Amino acid sequence: MTNASIGQELSINWLSRIIGKQTASGGHYIPPHQALFIRLDGKSLPRAIYEEYDLSGFESQLEIALGELGEVDGHAVGATDTIIYLYGPDAEAMYRAVERILKTHPLAQDASVTIRKGPPGAARHEIYTLN
């Protein structure tokens, strides 16, 4: 394998991960997983919450709760919120697995969850968590 083909393969793997595809046997890609997008309030919670709790600890709790149902695939931090991306074969099952954390963790106050049942572009619905 040449350096150019290794670089191209890494780019394809990275791009596939970003859009939620996974590799099937034989190296062919299968359609993206379902998704759960968790929007955390990044600005209006009490300052003490942001000082005491960190995003990596919150994501670790989500990973443990998900088990084999899915994976936390990163986050995007904006000026007023943070979006955490979870992917797996069943978005509803992933939500049920992390629901307790979303309803009790201080960082999840005023959070919202968007469930996408299908590949990018599929219909979505939003659930607001109650703390």
mmCIF file with all atom_site columns, C-alpha atoms in Angstrom:
data_model
loop_
_atom_site.group_PDB
_atom_site.id
_atom_site.type_symbol
_atom_site.label_atom_id
_atom_site.label_alt_id
_atom_site.label_comp_id
_atom_site.label_asym_id
_atom_site.label_entity_id
_atom_site.label_seq_id
_atom_site.pdbx_PDB_ins_code
_atom_site.Cartn_x
_atom_site.Cartn_y
_atom_site.Cartn_z
_atom_site.occupancy
_atom_site.B_iso_or_equiv
_atom_site.pdbx_formal_charge
_atom_site.auth_seq_id
_atom_site.auth_comp_id
_atom_site.auth_asym_id
_atom_site.auth_atom_id
_atom_site.pdbx_PDB_model_num
ATOM 1   C CA . MET A 1 1   ? 0.000   0.000  0.000  1.00 0.00 ? 1   MET A CA 1
ATOM 2   C CA . THR A 1 2   ? 1.415   3.401  -0.956 1.00 0.00 ? 2   THR A CA 1
ATOM 3   C CA . ASN A 1 3   ? 1.492   6.437  1.296  1.00 0.00 ? 3   ASN A CA 1
ATOM 4   C CA . ALA A 1 4   ? -1.137  8.079  -0.922 1.00 0.00 ? 4   ALA A CA 1
ATOM 5   C CA . SER A 1 5   ? -3.499  5.093  -0.620 1.00 0.00 ? 5   SER A CA 1
ATOM 6   C CA . ILE A 1 6   ? -2.953  4.943  3.155  1.00 0.00 ? 6   ILE A CA 1
ATOM 7   C CA . GLY A 1 7   ? -3.823  8.645  3.406  1.00 0.00 ? 7   GLY A CA 1
ATOM 8   C CA . GLN A 1 8   ? -6.894  8.146  1.207  1.00 0.00 ? 8   GLN A CA 1
ATOM 9   C CA . GLU A 1 9   ? -8.024  5.185  3.351  1.00 0.00 ? 9   GLU A CA 1
ATOM 10  C CA . LEU A 1 10  ? -7.583  7.235  6.547  1.00 0.00 ? 10  LEU A CA 1
ATOM 11  C CA . SER A 1 11  ? -9.607  10.087 5.008  1.00 0.00 ? 11  SER A CA 1
ATOM 12  C CA . ILE A 1 12  ? -12.382 7.695  3.998  1.00 0.00 ? 12  ILE A CA 1
ATOM 13  C CA . ASN A 1 13  ? -12.441 6.083  7.461  1.00 0.00 ? 13  ASN A CA 1
ATOM 14  C CA . TRP A 1 14  ? -12.528 9.504  9.152  1.00 0.00 ? 14  TRP A CA 1
ATOM 15  C CA . LEU A 1 15  ? -15.283 10.783 6.862  1.00 0.00 ? 15  LEU A CA 1
ATOM 16  C CA . SER A 1 16  ? -17.285 7.590  7.323  1.00 0.00 ? 16  SER A CA 1
ATOM 17  C CA . ARG A 1 17  ? -17.077 7.930  11.110 1.00 0.00 ? 17  ARG A CA 1
ATOM 18  C CA . ILE A 1 18  ? -18.221 11.561 10.957 1.00 0.00 ? 18  ILE A CA 1
ATOM 19  C CA . ILE A 1 19  ? -21.344 10.731 8.939  1.00 0.00 ? 19  ILE A CA 1
ATOM 20  C CA . GLY A 1 20  ? -22.077 7.613  10.975 1.00 0.00 ? 20  GLY A CA 1
ATOM 21  C CA . LYS A 1 21  ? -21.209 4.789  8.578  1.00 0.00 ? 21  LYS A CA 1
ATOM 22  C CA . GLN A 1 22  ? -19.527 1.591  9.617  1.00 0.00 ? 22  GLN A CA 1
ATOM 23  C CA . THR A 1 23  ? -17.617 -1.022 7.654  1.00 0.00 ? 23  THR A CA 1
ATOM 24  C CA . ALA A 1 24  ? -19.299 -4.305 6.786  1.00 0.00 ? 24  ALA A CA 1
ATOM 25  C CA . SER A 1 25  ? -17.428 -7.475 5.909  1.00 0.00 ? 25  SER A CA 1
ATOM 26  C CA . GLY A 1 26  ? -15.441 -7.081 2.704  1.00 0.00 ? 26  GLY A CA 1
ATOM 27  C CA . GLY A 1 27  ? -14.741 -3.406 3.375  1.00 0.00 ? 27  GLY A CA 1
ATOM 28  C CA . HIS A 1 28  ? -18.054 -2.143 1.953  1.00 0.00 ? 28  HIS A CA 1
ATOM 29  C CA . TYR A 1 29  ? -19.936 0.512  3.859  1.00 0.00 ? 29  TYR A CA 1
ATOM 30  C CA . ILE A 1 30  ? -23.387 -0.044 5.284  1.00 0.00 ? 30  ILE A CA 1
ATOM 31  C CA . PRO A 1 31  ? -25.907 2.767  5.911  1.00 0.00 ? 31  PRO A CA 1
ATOM 32  C CA . PRO A 1 32  ? -25.384 5.080  8.898  1.00 0.00 ? 32  PRO A CA 1
ATOM 33  C CA . HIS A 1 33  ? -26.664 4.208  12.332 1.00 0.00 ? 33  HIS A CA 1
ATOM 34  C CA . GLN A 1 34  ? -29.500 5.887  14.084 1.00 0.00 ? 34  GLN A CA 1
ATOM 35  C CA . ALA A 1 35  ? -28.486 8.827  16.233 1.00 0.00 ? 35  ALA A CA 1
ATOM 36  C CA . LEU A 1 36  ? -29.161 10.603 19.480 1.00 0.00 ? 36  LEU A CA 1
ATOM 37  C CA . PHE A 1 37  ? -28.069 14.243 19.766 1.00 0.00 ? 37  PHE A CA 1
ATOM 38  C CA . ILE A 1 38  ? -27.911 15.651 23.296 1.00 0.00 ? 38  ILE A CA 1
ATOM 39  C CA . ARG A 1 39  ? -27.912 19.462 23.532 1.00 0.00 ? 39  ARG A CA 1
ATOM 40  C CA . LEU A 1 40  ? -26.528 20.756 26.827 1.00 0.00 ? 40  LEU A CA 1
ATOM 41  C CA . ASP A 1 41  ? -27.010 24.327 27.989 1.00 0.00 ? 41  ASP A CA 1
ATOM 42  C CA . GLY A 1 42  ? -23.552 25.845 27.940 1.00 0.00 ? 42  GLY A CA 1
ATOM 43  C CA . LYS A 1 43  ? -24.348 29.274 29.286 1.00 0.00 ? 43  LYS A CA 1
ATOM 44  C CA . SER A 1 44  ? -27.265 29.648 31.713 1.00 0.00 ? 44  SER A CA 1
ATOM 45  C CA . LEU A 1 45  ? -26.714 27.015 34.392 1.00 0.00 ? 45  LEU A CA 1
ATOM 46  C CA . PRO A 1 46  ? -25.246 28.144 37.723 1.00 0.00 ? 46  PRO A CA 1
ATOM 47  C CA . ARG A 1 47  ? -21.506 28.766 37.431 1.00 0.00 ? 47  ARG A CA 1
ATOM 48  C CA . ALA A 1 48  ? -20.771 26.219 40.179 1.00 0.00 ? 48  ALA A CA 1
ATOM 49  C CA . ILE A 1 49  ? -22.116 23.411 37.955 1.00 0.00 ? 49  ILE A CA 1
ATOM 50  C CA . TYR A 1 50  ? -19.706 24.246 35.128 1.00 0.00 ? 50  TYR A CA 1
ATOM 51  C CA . GLU A 1 51  ? -16.854 24.451 37.643 1.00 0.00 ? 51  GLU A CA 1
ATOM 52  C CA . GLU A 1 52  ? -17.662 21.172 39.418 1.00 0.00 ? 52  GLU A CA 1
ATOM 53  C CA . TYR A 1 53  ? -18.643 18.893 36.506 1.00 0.00 ? 53  TYR A CA 1
ATOM 54  C CA . ASP A 1 54  ? -16.750 18.318 33.286 1.00 0.00 ? 54  ASP A CA 1
ATOM 55  C CA . LEU A 1 55  ? -17.909 17.139 29.890 1.00 0.00 ? 55  LEU A CA 1
ATOM 56  C CA . SER A 1 56  ? -15.551 14.148 29.738 1.00 0.00 ? 56  SER A CA 1
ATOM 57  C CA . GLY A 1 57  ? -16.953 12.735 32.990 1.00 0.00 ? 57  GLY A CA 1
ATOM 58  C CA . PHE A 1 58  ? -20.503 13.202 31.694 1.00 0.00 ? 58  PHE A CA 1
ATOM 59  C CA . GLU A 1 59  ? -19.628 11.470 28.404 1.00 0.00 ? 59  GLU A CA 1
ATOM 60  C CA . SER A 1 60  ? -18.008 8.595  30.321 1.00 0.00 ? 60  SER A CA 1
ATOM 61  C CA . GLN A 1 61  ? -21.244 8.057  32.250 1.00 0.00 ? 61  GLN A CA 1
ATOM 62  C CA . LEU A 1 62  ? -23.164 8.015  28.956 1.00 0.00 ? 62  LEU A CA 1
ATOM 63  C CA . GLU A 1 63  ? -20.735 5.437  27.487 1.00 0.00 ? 63  GLU A CA 1
ATOM 64  C CA . ILE A 1 64  ? -21.152 3.156  30.499 1.00 0.00 ? 64  ILE A CA 1
ATOM 65  C CA . ALA A 1 65  ? -24.937 3.455  30.381 1.00 0.00 ? 65  ALA A CA 1
ATOM 66  C CA . LEU A 1 66  ? -24.997 2.712  26.629 1.00 0.00 ? 66  LEU A CA 1
ATOM 67  C CA . GLY A 1 67  ? -22.966 -0.468 26.924 1.00 0.00 ? 67  GLY A CA 1
ATOM 68  C CA . GLU A 1 68  ? -23.306 -2.348 23.633 1.00 0.00 ? 68  GLU A CA 1
ATOM 69  C CA . LEU A 1 69  ? -26.311 -0.276 22.490 1.00 0.00 ? 69  LEU A CA 1
ATOM 70  C CA . GLY A 1 70  ? -24.197 2.447  20.909 1.00 0.00 ? 70  GLY A CA 1
ATOM 71  C CA . GLU A 1 71  ? -21.297 4.819  21.290 1.00 0.00 ? 71  GLU A CA 1
ATOM 72  C CA . VAL A 1 72  ? -20.553 8.412  22.168 1.00 0.00 ? 72  VAL A CA 1
ATOM 73  C CA . ASP A 1 73  ? -18.897 9.747  19.035 1.00 0.00 ? 73  ASP A CA 1
ATOM 74  C CA . GLY A 1 74  ? -17.768 13.154 20.203 1.00 0.00 ? 74  GLY A CA 1
ATOM 75  C CA . HIS A 1 75  ? -19.183 16.587 20.787 1.00 0.00 ? 75  HIS A CA 1
ATOM 76  C CA . ALA A 1 76  ? -19.263 20.125 19.420 1.00 0.00 ? 76  ALA A CA 1
ATOM 77  C CA . VAL A 1 77  ? -18.969 23.084 21.774 1.00 0.00 ? 77  VAL A CA 1
ATOM 78  C CA . GLY A 1 78  ? -20.626 26.323 20.728 1.00 0.00 ? 78  GLY A CA 1
ATOM 79  C CA . ALA A 1 79  ? -21.017 29.726 22.348 1.00 0.00 ? 79  ALA A CA 1
ATOM 80  C CA . THR A 1 80  ? -24.268 28.806 24.122 1.00 0.00 ? 80  THR A CA 1
ATOM 81  C CA . ASP A 1 81  ? -24.524 25.022 24.003 1.00 0.00 ? 81  ASP A CA 1
ATOM 82  C CA . THR A 1 82  ? -22.732 21.710 23.552 1.00 0.00 ? 82  THR A CA 1
ATOM 83  C CA . ILE A 1 83  ? -24.026 18.906 21.343 1.00 0.00 ? 83  ILE A CA 1
ATOM 84  C CA . ILE A 1 84  ? -22.994 15.312 22.168 1.00 0.00 ? 84  ILE A CA 1
ATOM 85  C CA . TYR A 1 85  ? -23.326 12.757 19.353 1.00 0.00 ? 85  TYR A CA 1
ATOM 86  C CA . LEU A 1 86  ? -24.373 9.162  20.076 1.00 0.00 ? 86  LEU A CA 1
ATOM 87  C CA . TYR A 1 87  ? -24.733 6.548  17.325 1.00 0.00 ? 87  TYR A CA 1
ATOM 88  C CA . GLY A 1 88  ? -26.107 3.021  17.371 1.00 0.00 ? 88  GLY A CA 1
ATOM 89  C CA . PRO A 1 89  ? -28.599 0.691  15.725 1.00 0.00 ? 89  PRO A CA 1
ATOM 90  C CA . ASP A 1 90  ? -31.622 1.810  17.822 1.00 0.00 ? 90  ASP A CA 1
ATOM 91  C CA . ALA A 1 91  ? -31.956 5.447  18.910 1.00 0.00 ? 91  ALA A CA 1
ATOM 92  C CA . GLU A 1 92  ? -34.952 4.759  21.175 1.00 0.00 ? 92  GLU A CA 1
ATOM 93  C CA . ALA A 1 93  ? -33.011 2.047  23.047 1.00 0.00 ? 93  ALA A CA 1
ATOM 94  C CA . MET A 1 94  ? -30.050 4.403  23.420 1.00 0.00 ? 94  MET A CA 1
ATOM 95  C CA . TYR A 1 95  ? -32.333 7.080  24.850 1.00 0.00 ? 95  TYR A CA 1
ATOM 96  C CA . ARG A 1 96  ? -33.825 4.657  27.376 1.00 0.00 ? 96  ARG A CA 1
ATOM 97  C CA . ALA A 1 97  ? -30.298 3.626  28.403 1.00 0.00 ? 97  ALA A CA 1
ATOM 98  C CA . VAL A 1 98  ? -29.138 7.194  29.112 1.00 0.00 ? 98  VAL A CA 1
ATOM 99  C CA . GLU A 1 99  ? -32.464 8.708  30.238 1.00 0.00 ? 99  GLU A CA 1
ATOM 100 C CA . ARG A 1 100 ? -31.719 8.418  33.979 1.00 0.00 ? 100 ARG A CA 1
ATOM 101 C CA . ILE A 1 101 ? -28.411 10.265 33.540 1.00 0.00 ? 101 ILE A CA 1
ATOM 102 C CA . LEU A 1 102 ? -30.117 12.990 31.502 1.00 0.00 ? 102 LEU A CA 1
ATOM 103 C CA . LYS A 1 103 ? -32.747 13.447 34.196 1.00 0.00 ? 103 LYS A CA 1
ATOM 104 C CA . THR A 1 104 ? -30.324 13.537 37.134 1.00 0.00 ? 104 THR A CA 1
ATOM 105 C CA . HIS A 1 105 ? -26.907 14.854 36.065 1.00 0.00 ? 105 HIS A CA 1
ATOM 106 C CA . PRO A 1 106 ? -26.386 18.551 36.869 1.00 0.00 ? 106 PRO A CA 1
ATOM 107 C CA . LEU A 1 107 ? -24.889 19.287 33.422 1.00 0.00 ? 107 LEU A CA 1
ATOM 108 C CA . ALA A 1 108 ? -28.073 17.951 31.787 1.00 0.00 ? 108 ALA A CA 1
ATOM 109 C CA . GLN A 1 109 ? -30.363 20.575 33.324 1.00 0.00 ? 109 GLN A CA 1
ATOM 110 C CA . ASP A 1 110 ? -32.425 22.144 30.540 1.00 0.00 ? 110 ASP A CA 1
ATOM 111 C CA . ALA A 1 111 ? -30.935 19.672 28.049 1.00 0.00 ? 111 ALA A CA 1
ATOM 112 C CA . SER A 1 112 ? -32.813 18.523 24.995 1.00 0.00 ? 112 SER A CA 1
ATOM 113 C CA . VAL A 1 113 ? -32.471 15.304 23.053 1.00 0.00 ? 113 VAL A CA 1
ATOM 114 C CA . THR A 1 114 ? -33.069 14.832 19.342 1.00 0.00 ? 114 THR A CA 1
ATOM 115 C CA . ILE A 1 115 ? -33.676 11.281 18.151 1.00 0.00 ? 115 ILE A CA 1
ATOM 116 C CA . ARG A 1 116 ? -32.913 10.432 14.526 1.00 0.00 ? 116 ARG A CA 1
ATOM 117 C CA . LYS A 1 117 ? -34.282 7.085  13.408 1.00 0.00 ? 117 LYS A CA 1
ATOM 118 C CA . GLY A 1 118 ? -32.304 6.455  10.267 1.00 0.00 ? 118 GLY A CA 1
ATOM 119 C CA . PRO A 1 119 ? -29.498 7.970  8.218  1.00 0.00 ? 119 PRO A CA 1
ATOM 120 C CA . PRO A 1 120 ? -28.761 11.700 7.956  1.00 0.00 ? 120 PRO A CA 1
ATOM 121 C CA . GLY A 1 121 ? -31.831 13.435 6.574  1.00 0.00 ? 121 GLY A CA 1
ATOM 122 C CA . ALA A 1 122 ? -34.264 11.049 8.277  1.00 0.00 ? 122 ALA A CA 1
ATOM 123 C CA . ALA A 1 123 ? -37.149 12.467 10.309 1.00 0.00 ? 123 ALA A CA 1
ATOM 124 C CA . ARG A 1 124 ? -36.234 13.640 13.814 1.00 0.00 ? 124 ARG A CA 1
ATOM 125 C CA . HIS A 1 125 ? -38.130 14.310 16.980 1.00 0.00 ? 125 HIS A CA 1
ATOM 126 C CA . GLU A 1 126 ? -37.047 16.175 20.088 1.00 0.00 ? 126 GLU A CA 1
ATOM 127 C CA . ILE A 1 127 ? -37.495 15.281 23.747 1.00 0.00 ? 127 ILE A CA 1
ATOM 128 C CA . TYR A 1 128 ? -36.836 17.772 26.543 1.00 0.00 ? 128 TYR A CA 1
ATOM 129 C CA . THR A 1 129 ? -35.414 16.294 29.690 1.00 0.00 ? 129 THR A CA 1
ATOM 130 C CA . LEU A 1 130 ? -36.786 17.199 33.077 1.00 0.00 ? 130 LEU A CA 1
ATOM 131 C CA . ASN A 1 131 ? -34.421 17.578 36.021 1.00 0.00 ? 131 ASN A CA 1
#
